[in-house]
Short mmCIF file of C-alpha atoms in Angstrom, two decimals:
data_model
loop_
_atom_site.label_atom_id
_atom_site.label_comp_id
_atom_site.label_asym_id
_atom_site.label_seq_id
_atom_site.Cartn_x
_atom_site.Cartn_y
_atom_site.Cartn_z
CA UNK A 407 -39.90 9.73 -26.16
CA UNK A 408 -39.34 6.39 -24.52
CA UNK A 409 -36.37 5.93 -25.72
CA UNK A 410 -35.47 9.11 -23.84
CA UNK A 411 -37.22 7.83 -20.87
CA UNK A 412 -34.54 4.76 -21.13
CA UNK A 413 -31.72 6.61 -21.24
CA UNK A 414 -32.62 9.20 -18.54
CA UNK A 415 -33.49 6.12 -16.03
CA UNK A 416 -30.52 4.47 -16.94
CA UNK A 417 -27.38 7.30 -16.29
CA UNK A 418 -29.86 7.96 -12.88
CA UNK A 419 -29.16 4.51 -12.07
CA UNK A 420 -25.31 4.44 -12.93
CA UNK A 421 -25.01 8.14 -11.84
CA UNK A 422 -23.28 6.98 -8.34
CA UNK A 423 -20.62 4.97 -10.24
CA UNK A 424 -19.52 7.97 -12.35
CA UNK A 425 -18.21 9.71 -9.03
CA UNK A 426 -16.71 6.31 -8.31
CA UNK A 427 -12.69 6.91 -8.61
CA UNK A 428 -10.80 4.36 -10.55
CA UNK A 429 -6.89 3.85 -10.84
CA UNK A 430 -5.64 3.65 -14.24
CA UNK A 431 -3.27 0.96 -14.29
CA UNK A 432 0.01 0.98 -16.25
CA UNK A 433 1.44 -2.18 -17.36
CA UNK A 434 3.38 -4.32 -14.38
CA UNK A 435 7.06 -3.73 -14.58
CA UNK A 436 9.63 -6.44 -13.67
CA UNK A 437 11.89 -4.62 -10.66
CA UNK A 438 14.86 -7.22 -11.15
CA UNK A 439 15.88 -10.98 -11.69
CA UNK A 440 14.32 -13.05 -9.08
CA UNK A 441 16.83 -15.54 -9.63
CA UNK A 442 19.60 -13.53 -9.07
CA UNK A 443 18.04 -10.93 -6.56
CA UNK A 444 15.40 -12.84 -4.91
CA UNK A 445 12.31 -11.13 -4.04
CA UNK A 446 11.65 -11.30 0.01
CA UNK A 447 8.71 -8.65 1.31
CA UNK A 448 9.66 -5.88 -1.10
CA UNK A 449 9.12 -2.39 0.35
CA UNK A 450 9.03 1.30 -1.73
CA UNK A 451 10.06 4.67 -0.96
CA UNK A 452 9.77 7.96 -3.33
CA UNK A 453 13.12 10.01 -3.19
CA UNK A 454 12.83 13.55 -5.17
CA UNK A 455 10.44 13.99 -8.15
CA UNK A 456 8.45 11.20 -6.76
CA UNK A 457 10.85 8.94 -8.06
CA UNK A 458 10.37 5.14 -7.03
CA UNK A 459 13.19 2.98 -4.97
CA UNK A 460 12.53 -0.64 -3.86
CA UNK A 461 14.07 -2.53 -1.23
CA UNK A 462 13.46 -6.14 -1.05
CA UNK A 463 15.78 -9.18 0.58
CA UNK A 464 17.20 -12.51 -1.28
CA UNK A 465 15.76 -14.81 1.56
CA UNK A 466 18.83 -17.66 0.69
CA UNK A 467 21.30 -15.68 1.21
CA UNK A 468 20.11 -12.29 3.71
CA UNK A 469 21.25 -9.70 1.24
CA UNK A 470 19.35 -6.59 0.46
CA UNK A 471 19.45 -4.50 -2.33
CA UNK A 472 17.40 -1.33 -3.65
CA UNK A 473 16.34 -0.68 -7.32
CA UNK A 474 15.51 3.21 -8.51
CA UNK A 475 13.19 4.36 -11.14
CA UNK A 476 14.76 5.65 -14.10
CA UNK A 477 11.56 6.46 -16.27
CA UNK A 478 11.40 3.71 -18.32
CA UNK A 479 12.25 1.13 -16.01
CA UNK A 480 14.69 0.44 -12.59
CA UNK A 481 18.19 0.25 -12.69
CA UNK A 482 20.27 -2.99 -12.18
CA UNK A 483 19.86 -3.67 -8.03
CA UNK A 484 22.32 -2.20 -6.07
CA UNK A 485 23.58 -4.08 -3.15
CA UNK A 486 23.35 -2.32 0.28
CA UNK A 487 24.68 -4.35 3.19
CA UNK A 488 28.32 -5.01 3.40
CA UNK A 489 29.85 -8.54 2.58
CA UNK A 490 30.26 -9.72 5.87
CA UNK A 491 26.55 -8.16 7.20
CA UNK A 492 23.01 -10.74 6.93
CA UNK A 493 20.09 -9.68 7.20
CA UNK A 494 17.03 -11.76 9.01
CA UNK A 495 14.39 -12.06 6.43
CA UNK A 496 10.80 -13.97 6.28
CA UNK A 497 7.96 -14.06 4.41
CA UNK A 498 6.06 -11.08 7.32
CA UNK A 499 9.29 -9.77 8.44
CA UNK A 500 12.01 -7.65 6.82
CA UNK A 501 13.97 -4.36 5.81
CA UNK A 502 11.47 -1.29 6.10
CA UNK A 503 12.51 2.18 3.85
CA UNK A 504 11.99 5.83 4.17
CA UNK A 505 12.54 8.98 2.26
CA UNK A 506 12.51 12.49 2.52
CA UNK A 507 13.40 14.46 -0.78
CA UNK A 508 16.98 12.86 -1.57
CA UNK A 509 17.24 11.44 2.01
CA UNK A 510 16.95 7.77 2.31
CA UNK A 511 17.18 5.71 5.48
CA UNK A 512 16.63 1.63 5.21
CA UNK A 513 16.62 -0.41 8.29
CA UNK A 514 16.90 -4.18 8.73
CA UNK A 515 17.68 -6.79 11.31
CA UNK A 516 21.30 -8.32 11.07
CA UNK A 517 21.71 -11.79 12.26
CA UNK A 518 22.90 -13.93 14.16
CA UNK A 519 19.19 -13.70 15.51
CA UNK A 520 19.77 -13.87 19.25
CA UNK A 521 23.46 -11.44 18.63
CA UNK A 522 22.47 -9.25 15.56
CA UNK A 523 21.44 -5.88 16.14
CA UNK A 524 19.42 -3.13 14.37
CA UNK A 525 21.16 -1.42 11.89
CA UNK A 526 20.45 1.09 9.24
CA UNK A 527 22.30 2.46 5.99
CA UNK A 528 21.85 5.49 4.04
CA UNK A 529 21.88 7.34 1.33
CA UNK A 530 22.19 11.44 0.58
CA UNK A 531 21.52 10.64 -3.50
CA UNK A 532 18.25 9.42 -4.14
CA UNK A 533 19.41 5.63 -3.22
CA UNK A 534 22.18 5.74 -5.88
CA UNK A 535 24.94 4.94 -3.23
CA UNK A 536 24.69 3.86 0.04
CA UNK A 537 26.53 3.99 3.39
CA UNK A 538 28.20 1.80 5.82
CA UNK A 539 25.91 0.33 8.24
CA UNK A 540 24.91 2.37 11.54
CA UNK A 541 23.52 0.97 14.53
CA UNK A 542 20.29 2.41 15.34
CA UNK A 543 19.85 0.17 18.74
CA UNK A 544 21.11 0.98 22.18
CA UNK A 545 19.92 -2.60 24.02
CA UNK A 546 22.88 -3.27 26.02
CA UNK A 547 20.76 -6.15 28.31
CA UNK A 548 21.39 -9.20 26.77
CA UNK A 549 18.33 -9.31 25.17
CA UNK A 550 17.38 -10.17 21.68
CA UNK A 551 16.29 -6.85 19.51
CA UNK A 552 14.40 -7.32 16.38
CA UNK A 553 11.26 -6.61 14.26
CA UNK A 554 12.56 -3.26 13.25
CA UNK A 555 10.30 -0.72 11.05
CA UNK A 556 10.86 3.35 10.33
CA UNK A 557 9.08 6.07 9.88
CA UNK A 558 10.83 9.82 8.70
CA UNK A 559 9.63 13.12 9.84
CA UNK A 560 9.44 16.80 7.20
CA UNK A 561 12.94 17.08 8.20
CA UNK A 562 14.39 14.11 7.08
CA UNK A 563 14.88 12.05 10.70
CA UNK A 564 14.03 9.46 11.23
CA UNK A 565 12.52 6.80 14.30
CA UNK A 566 13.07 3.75 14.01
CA UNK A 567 10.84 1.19 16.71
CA UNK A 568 12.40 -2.15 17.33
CA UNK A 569 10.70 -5.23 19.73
CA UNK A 570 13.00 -5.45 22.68
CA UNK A 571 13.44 -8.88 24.84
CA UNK A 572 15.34 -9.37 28.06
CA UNK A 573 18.11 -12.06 27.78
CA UNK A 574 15.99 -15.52 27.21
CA UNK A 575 13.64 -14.11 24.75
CA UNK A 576 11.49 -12.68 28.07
CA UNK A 577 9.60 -9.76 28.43
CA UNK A 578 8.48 -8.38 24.40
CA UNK A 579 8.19 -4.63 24.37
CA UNK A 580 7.97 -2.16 21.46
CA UNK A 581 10.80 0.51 21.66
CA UNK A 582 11.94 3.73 19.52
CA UNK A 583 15.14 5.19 18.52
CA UNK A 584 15.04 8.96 17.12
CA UNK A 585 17.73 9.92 15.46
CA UNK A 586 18.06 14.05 15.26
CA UNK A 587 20.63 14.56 12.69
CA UNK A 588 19.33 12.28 9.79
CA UNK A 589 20.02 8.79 10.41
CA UNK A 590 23.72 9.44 11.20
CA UNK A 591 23.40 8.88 14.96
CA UNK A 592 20.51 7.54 17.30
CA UNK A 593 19.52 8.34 20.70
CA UNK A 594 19.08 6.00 23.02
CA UNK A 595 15.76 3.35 23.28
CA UNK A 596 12.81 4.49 24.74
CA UNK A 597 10.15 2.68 26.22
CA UNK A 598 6.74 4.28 24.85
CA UNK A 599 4.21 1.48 25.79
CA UNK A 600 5.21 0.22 29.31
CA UNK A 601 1.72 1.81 30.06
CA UNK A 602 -0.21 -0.96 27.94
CA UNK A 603 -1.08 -3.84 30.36
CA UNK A 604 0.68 -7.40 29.42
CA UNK A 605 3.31 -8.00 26.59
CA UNK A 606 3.96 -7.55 22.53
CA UNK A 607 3.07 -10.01 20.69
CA UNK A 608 6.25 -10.93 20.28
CA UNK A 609 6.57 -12.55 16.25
CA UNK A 610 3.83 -9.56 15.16
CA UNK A 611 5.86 -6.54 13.27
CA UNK A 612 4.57 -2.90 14.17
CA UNK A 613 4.86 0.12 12.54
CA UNK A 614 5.22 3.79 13.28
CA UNK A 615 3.74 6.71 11.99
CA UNK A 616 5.03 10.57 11.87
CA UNK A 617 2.70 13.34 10.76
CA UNK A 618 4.64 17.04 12.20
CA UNK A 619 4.42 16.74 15.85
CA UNK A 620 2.61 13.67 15.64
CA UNK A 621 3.99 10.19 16.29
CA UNK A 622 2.29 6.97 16.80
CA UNK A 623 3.44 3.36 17.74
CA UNK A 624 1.46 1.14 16.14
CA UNK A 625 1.31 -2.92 17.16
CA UNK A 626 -0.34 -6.38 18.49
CA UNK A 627 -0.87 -6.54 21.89
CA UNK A 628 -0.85 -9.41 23.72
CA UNK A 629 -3.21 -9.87 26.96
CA UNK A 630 -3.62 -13.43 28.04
CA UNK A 631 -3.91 -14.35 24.47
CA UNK A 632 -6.02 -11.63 22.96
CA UNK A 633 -4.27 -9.74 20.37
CA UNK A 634 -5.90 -6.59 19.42
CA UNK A 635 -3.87 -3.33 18.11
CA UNK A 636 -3.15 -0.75 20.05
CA UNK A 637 -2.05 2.59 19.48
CA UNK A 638 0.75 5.02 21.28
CA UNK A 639 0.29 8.70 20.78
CA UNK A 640 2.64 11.71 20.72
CA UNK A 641 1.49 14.88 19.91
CA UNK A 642 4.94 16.76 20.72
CA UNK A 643 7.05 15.39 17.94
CA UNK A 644 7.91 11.61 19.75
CA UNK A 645 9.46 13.67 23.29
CA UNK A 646 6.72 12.10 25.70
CA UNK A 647 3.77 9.47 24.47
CA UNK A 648 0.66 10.69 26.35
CA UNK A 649 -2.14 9.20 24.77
CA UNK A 650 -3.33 4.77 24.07
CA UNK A 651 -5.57 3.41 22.67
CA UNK A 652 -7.03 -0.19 21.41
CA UNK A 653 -7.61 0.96 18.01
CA UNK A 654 -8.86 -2.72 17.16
CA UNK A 655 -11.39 -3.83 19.49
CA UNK A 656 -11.87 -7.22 18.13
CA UNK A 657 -10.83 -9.13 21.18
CA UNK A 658 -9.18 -11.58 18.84
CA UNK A 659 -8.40 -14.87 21.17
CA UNK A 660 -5.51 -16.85 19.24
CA UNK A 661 -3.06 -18.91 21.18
CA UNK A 662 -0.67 -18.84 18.41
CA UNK A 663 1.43 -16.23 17.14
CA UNK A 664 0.04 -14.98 13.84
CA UNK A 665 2.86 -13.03 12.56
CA UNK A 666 1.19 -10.32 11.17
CA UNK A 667 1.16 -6.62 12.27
CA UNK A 668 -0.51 -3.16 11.39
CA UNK A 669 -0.16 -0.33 9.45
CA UNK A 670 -1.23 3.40 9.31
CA UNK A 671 -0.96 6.93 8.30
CA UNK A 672 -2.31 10.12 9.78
CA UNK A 673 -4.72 12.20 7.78
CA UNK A 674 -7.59 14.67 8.20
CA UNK A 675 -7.09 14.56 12.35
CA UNK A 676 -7.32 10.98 12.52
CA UNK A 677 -5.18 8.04 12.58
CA UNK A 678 -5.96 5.25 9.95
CA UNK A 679 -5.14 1.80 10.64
CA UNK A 680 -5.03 -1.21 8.81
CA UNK A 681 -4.56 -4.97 9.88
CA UNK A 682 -5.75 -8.35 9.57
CA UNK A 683 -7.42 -10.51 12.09
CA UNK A 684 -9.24 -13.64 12.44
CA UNK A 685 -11.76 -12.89 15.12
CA UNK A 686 -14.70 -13.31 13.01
CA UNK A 687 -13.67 -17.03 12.22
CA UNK A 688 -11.09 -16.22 8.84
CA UNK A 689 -8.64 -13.78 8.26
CA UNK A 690 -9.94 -10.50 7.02
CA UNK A 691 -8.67 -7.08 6.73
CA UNK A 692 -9.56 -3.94 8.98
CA UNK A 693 -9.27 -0.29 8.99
CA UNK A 694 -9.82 1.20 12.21
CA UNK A 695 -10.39 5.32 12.09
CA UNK A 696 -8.75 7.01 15.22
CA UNK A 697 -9.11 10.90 16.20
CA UNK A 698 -6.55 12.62 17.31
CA UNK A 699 -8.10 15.86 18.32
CA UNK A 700 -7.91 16.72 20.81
CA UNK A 701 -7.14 12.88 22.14
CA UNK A 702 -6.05 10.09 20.75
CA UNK A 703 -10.06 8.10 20.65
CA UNK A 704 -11.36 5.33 19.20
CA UNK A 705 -13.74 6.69 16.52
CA UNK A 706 -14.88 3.85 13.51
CA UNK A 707 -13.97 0.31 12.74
CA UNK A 708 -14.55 -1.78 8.96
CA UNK A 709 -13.93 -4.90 7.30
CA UNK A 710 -13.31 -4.43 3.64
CA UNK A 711 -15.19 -6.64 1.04
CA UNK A 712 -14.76 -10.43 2.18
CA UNK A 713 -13.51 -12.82 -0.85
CA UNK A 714 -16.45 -14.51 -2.31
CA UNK A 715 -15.50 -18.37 -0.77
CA UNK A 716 -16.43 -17.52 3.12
CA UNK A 717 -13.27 -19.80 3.61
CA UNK A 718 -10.68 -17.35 1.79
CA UNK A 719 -8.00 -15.19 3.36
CA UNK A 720 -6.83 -11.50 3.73
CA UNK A 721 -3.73 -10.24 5.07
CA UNK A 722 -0.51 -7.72 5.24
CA UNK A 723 -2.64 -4.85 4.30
CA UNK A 724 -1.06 -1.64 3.93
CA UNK A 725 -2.45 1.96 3.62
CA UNK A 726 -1.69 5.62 2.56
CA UNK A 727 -3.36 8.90 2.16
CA UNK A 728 -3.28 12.57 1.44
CA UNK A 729 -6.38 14.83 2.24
CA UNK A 730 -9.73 12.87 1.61
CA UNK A 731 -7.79 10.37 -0.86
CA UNK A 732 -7.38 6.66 0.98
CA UNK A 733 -5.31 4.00 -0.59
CA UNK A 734 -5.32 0.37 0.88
CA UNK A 735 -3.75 -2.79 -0.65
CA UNK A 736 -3.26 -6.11 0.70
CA UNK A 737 -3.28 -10.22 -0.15
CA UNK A 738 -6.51 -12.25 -0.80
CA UNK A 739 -6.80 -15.31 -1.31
CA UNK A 740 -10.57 -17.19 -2.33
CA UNK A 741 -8.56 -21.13 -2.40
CA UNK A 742 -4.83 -21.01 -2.04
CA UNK A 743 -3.53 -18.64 -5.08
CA UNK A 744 -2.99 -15.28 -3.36
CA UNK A 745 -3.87 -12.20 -5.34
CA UNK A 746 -3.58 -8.69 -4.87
CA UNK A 747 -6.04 -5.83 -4.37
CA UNK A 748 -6.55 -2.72 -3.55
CA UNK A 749 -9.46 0.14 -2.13
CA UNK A 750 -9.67 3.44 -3.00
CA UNK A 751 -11.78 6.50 -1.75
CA UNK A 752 -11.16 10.15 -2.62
CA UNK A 753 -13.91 11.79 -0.80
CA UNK A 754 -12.50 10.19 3.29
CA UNK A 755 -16.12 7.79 2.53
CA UNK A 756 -14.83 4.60 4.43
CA UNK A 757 -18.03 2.86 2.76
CA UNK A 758 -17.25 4.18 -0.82
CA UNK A 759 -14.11 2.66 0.50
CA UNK A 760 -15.02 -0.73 1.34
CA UNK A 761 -17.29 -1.05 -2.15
CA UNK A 762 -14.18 -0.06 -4.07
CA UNK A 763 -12.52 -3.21 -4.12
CA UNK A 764 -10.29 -4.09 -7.14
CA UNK A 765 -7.79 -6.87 -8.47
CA UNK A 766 -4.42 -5.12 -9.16
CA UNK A 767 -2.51 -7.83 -10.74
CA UNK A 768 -4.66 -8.21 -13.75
CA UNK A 769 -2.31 -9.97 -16.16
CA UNK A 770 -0.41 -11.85 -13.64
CA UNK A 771 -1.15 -15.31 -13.11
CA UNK A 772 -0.05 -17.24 -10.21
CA UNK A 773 0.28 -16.04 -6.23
CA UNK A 774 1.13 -12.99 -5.97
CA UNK A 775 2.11 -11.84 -2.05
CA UNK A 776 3.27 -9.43 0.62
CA UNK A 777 2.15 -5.94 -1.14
CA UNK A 778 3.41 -2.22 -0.17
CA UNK A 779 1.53 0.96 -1.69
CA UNK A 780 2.17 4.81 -1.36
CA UNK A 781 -0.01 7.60 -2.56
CA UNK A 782 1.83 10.97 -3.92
CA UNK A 783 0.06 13.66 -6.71
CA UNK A 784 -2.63 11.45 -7.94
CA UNK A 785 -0.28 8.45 -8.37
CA UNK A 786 -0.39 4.76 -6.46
CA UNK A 787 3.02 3.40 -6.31
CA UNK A 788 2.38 -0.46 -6.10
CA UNK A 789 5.04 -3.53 -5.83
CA UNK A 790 4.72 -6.85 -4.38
CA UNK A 791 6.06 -10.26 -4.06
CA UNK A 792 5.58 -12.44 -7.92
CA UNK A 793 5.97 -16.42 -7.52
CA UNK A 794 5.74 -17.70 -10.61
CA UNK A 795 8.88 -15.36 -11.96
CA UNK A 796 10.15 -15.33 -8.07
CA UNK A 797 10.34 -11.20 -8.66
CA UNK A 798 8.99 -8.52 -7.47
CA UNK A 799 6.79 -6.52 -9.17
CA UNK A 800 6.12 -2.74 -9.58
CA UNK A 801 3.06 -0.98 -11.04
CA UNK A 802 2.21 2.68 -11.23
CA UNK A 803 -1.50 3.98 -11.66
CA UNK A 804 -3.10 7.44 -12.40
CA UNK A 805 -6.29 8.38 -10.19
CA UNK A 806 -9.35 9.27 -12.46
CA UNK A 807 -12.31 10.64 -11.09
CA UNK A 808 -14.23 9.15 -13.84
CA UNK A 809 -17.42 11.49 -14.77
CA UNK A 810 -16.57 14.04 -11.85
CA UNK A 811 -14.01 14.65 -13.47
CA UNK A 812 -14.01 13.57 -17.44
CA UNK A 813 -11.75 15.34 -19.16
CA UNK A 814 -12.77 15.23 -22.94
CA UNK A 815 -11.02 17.34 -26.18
CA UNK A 816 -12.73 19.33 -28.84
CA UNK A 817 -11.65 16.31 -31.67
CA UNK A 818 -11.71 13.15 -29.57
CA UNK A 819 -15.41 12.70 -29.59
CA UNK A 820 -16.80 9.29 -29.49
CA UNK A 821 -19.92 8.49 -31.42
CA UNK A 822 -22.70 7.91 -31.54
CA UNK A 823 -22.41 7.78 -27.82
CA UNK A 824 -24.62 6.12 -26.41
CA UNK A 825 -24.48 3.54 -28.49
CA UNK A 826 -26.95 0.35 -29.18
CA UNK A 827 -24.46 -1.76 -30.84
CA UNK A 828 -21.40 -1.16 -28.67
CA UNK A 829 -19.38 0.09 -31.64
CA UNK A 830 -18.08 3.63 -31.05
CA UNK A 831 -15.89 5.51 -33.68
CA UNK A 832 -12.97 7.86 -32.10
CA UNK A 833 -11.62 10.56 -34.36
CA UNK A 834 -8.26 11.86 -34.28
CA UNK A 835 -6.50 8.97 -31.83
CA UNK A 836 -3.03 9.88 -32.09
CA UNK A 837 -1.86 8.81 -28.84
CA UNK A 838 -1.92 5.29 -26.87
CA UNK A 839 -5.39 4.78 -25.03
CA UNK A 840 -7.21 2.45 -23.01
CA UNK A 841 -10.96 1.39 -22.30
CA UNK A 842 -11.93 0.67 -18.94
CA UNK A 843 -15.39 -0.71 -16.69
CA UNK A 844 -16.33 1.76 -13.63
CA UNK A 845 -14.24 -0.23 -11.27
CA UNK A 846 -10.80 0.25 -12.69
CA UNK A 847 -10.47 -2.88 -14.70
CA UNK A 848 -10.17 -3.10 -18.64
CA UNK A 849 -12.85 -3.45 -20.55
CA UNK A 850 -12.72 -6.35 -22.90
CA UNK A 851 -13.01 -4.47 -26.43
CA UNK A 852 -11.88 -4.94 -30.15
CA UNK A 853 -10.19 -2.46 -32.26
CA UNK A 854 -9.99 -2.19 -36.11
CA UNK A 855 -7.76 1.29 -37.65
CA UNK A 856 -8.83 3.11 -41.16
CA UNK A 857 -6.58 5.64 -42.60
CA UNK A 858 -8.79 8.68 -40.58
CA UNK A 859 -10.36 7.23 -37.53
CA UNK A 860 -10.47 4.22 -35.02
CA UNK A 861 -13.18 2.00 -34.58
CA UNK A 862 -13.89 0.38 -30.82
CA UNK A 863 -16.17 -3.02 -30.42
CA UNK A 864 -16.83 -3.01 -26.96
CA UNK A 865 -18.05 -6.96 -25.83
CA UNK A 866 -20.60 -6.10 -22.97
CA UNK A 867 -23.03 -3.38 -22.60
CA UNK A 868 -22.91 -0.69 -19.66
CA UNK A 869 -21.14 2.11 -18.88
CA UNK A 870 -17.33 2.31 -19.65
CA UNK A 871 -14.19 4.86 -19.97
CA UNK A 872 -12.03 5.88 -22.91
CA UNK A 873 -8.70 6.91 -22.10
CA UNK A 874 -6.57 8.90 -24.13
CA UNK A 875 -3.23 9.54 -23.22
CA UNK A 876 -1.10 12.72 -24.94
CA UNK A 877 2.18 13.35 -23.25
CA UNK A 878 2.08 13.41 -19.68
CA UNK A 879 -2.39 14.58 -19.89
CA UNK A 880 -5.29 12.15 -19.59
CA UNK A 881 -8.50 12.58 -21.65
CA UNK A 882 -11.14 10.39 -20.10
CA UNK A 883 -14.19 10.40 -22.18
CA UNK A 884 -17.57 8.33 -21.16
CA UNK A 885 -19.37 5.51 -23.01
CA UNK A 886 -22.54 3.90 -22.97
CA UNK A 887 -22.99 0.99 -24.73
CA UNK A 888 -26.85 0.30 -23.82
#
């Protein structure tokens, strides 16, 4: 009987973490050569089938290219820009990349800086081939134009915003350039946040964000030094911008520019933001929530889990979703090694959120930088900057609801389970499988084979997950070890 009253006061006490979601991580793939490609703020796109293509830059030289998914790996890089076209790249600035079904846009910044213009290619195959470049500015001032990012709408156009100067570098504005006919022409430049008081801040990237009729501009302001994010709001598919709104509220007082910018995605009749600031003394990460019916309103503001050395750094977070499922990723660093993480909710719980913290790069050693992420069927699409192999890296992961929603077969049955000596025996393993703690990571384990069975050692006690993999299903199947 006590041993009964153990157990029962144990799974109570663990019960929250087996609604916890966890991604399943697959093993990092290498998208190209960094010595030969380079590996410059890599971006991803999914074309049809939910197939993965990368863009990244080779900062030495300007070039671009784009990788695609073949399902075992990416093909060899193809370059995009023409011989004689540069692109301006930095380590918080570069090309940006959309996709609709087969539909691909990418847009970059060509140099000379103070001559170059913004230019897009494209591709009708999936990013197999790619087109001559098209300009997708109209600034015809004199001014410098640069900073470009993208978004596409369900139709496969896409608006592409751009920071606008005056000749001189004067007067930084945030502008946007639909195109109607899918990224073959663009109309001309409008002027969406002339309503905001004061100026861009005018080395912080933006980024804009298309859900149906609703469009958003989304970048650092600068007032007399305070740099907060602000939001611009259409709700009639990007024809007028009605709606602003400081979705930061920080106040953030730098005198310096700190090159880094936002990100967001509409979902559930809000707009979710993402960005790093350093009002609270060190650089952290934020996610502001923003309703947009039946105005655009400041709602909710967070800072996800702080690194454990009060002097470490976040920054260049990123963020999708789909329903109540929220994705974030960005850099942390607790010294000076950057790593990469990621947050996770599938219930819209900004605190389940915030506790969901994980390392991504698990088997990577060294800094690891600038990461992009995209959520699409129960799959995070991951790929970021690698220094010690100077490459950039791609990793896919499965969602698993972990006990909510454990998936176990009539002959893979673990037992005993629970166990007291942290030895389980699995019956009928056919298939590749994995052991994992409630927060996504893998367990540390030993395994030993007979001729009928497989034996699992796990090295800590608590509560973990087997997964078994058979074709293209998951089987996850909870342990004890008490």
């Amino acid at each position: 009987m006590k041993l009964r009253i153990l157990l029962f006061l144990f799974i109570l006490q663990v019960g929250e973490l087996f609604a916890q979601p966890i991604i399943l991580w697959d093993t990092e793939v290498i998208v190209a050569d960094g010595s030969m490609y380079g590996n410059t703020r890599p971006r991803i796109a999914l074309s049809s089938g939910d197939t993965p293509v990368v863009i990244w830059g080779k900062g030495a030289t300007g070039e671009l290219f784009t990788a695609r998914w073949n399902g075992a790996g990416f093909d060899l890089p193809v370059a995009i820009l023409p011989p004689n076209v540069q692109s301006y790249l930095s380590s918080w600035t570069g090309p940006d990349l959309e996709a609709k079904g087969d539909v691909m846009v990418a847009v970059f910044k060509a140099m000379p800086l103070e001559g170059g213009h913004v230019l897009t290619v494209r591709s009708t195959d999936g990013g197999i081939s790619w087109s001559d470049t098209i300009r997708a500015d109209s600034h015809n001032n004199g001014g410098v134009v640069w900073l470009p990012s993208m978004a596409m709408d369900e139709n496969a156009n896409p608006s592409v915003i751009y920071m606008a100067h005056d000749p001189v570098w004067a007067t930084p504005r945030y502008v946007v350039s639909h195109s109607l006919d899918q990224g073959l022409t663009f109309q001309n430049e409008m002027n969406i946040a002339a309503s905001i008081p004061d100026e861009a801040c005018d080395c912080c990237p933006a980024e804009y964000v298309i859900d149906g009729n609703q469009h958003a501009l989304l970048f650092r302001n600068n007032a007399a030094n305070i740099r907060d994010v602000y939001a611009v709001y259409s709700d009639d598919d990007g024809l007028s911008y009605t709606g602003t709104e400081n979705i930061d509220q920080l106040n953030w007082n730098i005198t310096s520019c700190p090159s880094t910018g936002p990100d967001g995605v509409f979902n559930n009749g809000n707009l979710f933001s993402v960005y790093a600031s350093r009002a609270s003394g060190s650089y952290r990460v934020y996610l502001s929530q923003t309703s947009t019916n039946p105005l655009l309103s400041f709602s909710s503001r967070v800072m996800m889990s702080a690194p454990t050395n009060t002097n470490g750094v976040q920054n260049y977070p990123r963020i999708d979703a789909s329903n109540d499922t929220i994705a974030m990723i960005w850099q942390e660093s607790e010294t000076s090694n950057y790593e990469i993480f990621t947050a996770l909710t599938t219930t819209g719980n900004l605190n389940e959120l915030v506790n969901s913290k994980a390392l991504v790069n698990t088997s990577t050693n060294g800094a690891q930088t600038n990461p992009d992420i995209l959520f699409s069927n129960r799959t995070v699409h991951v790929v970021y900057q690698d220094s010690p192999t100077g490459s950039v890296i791609y990793k896919r992961g499965t969602l698993s609801g972990l006990g909510l929603e454990e998936q176990p077969t009539n002959t893979f049955i673990p037992s005993p389970n629970p166990s007291f000596t942290g030895t389980f025996e699995l019956v009928d393993v056919h298939s590749c499988f994995e052991v994992y703690d409630p927060h996504g990571k893998k367990a540390k384990y030993d395994r030993y084979e007979t001729s009928d069975k497989t034996l699992i050692q796990l090295h800590e006690k608590g509560v973990f997950y087997v997964c078994l993999e058979k074709g293209s299903e998951w089987s996850v199947i909870k342990i004890v070890y008490l």
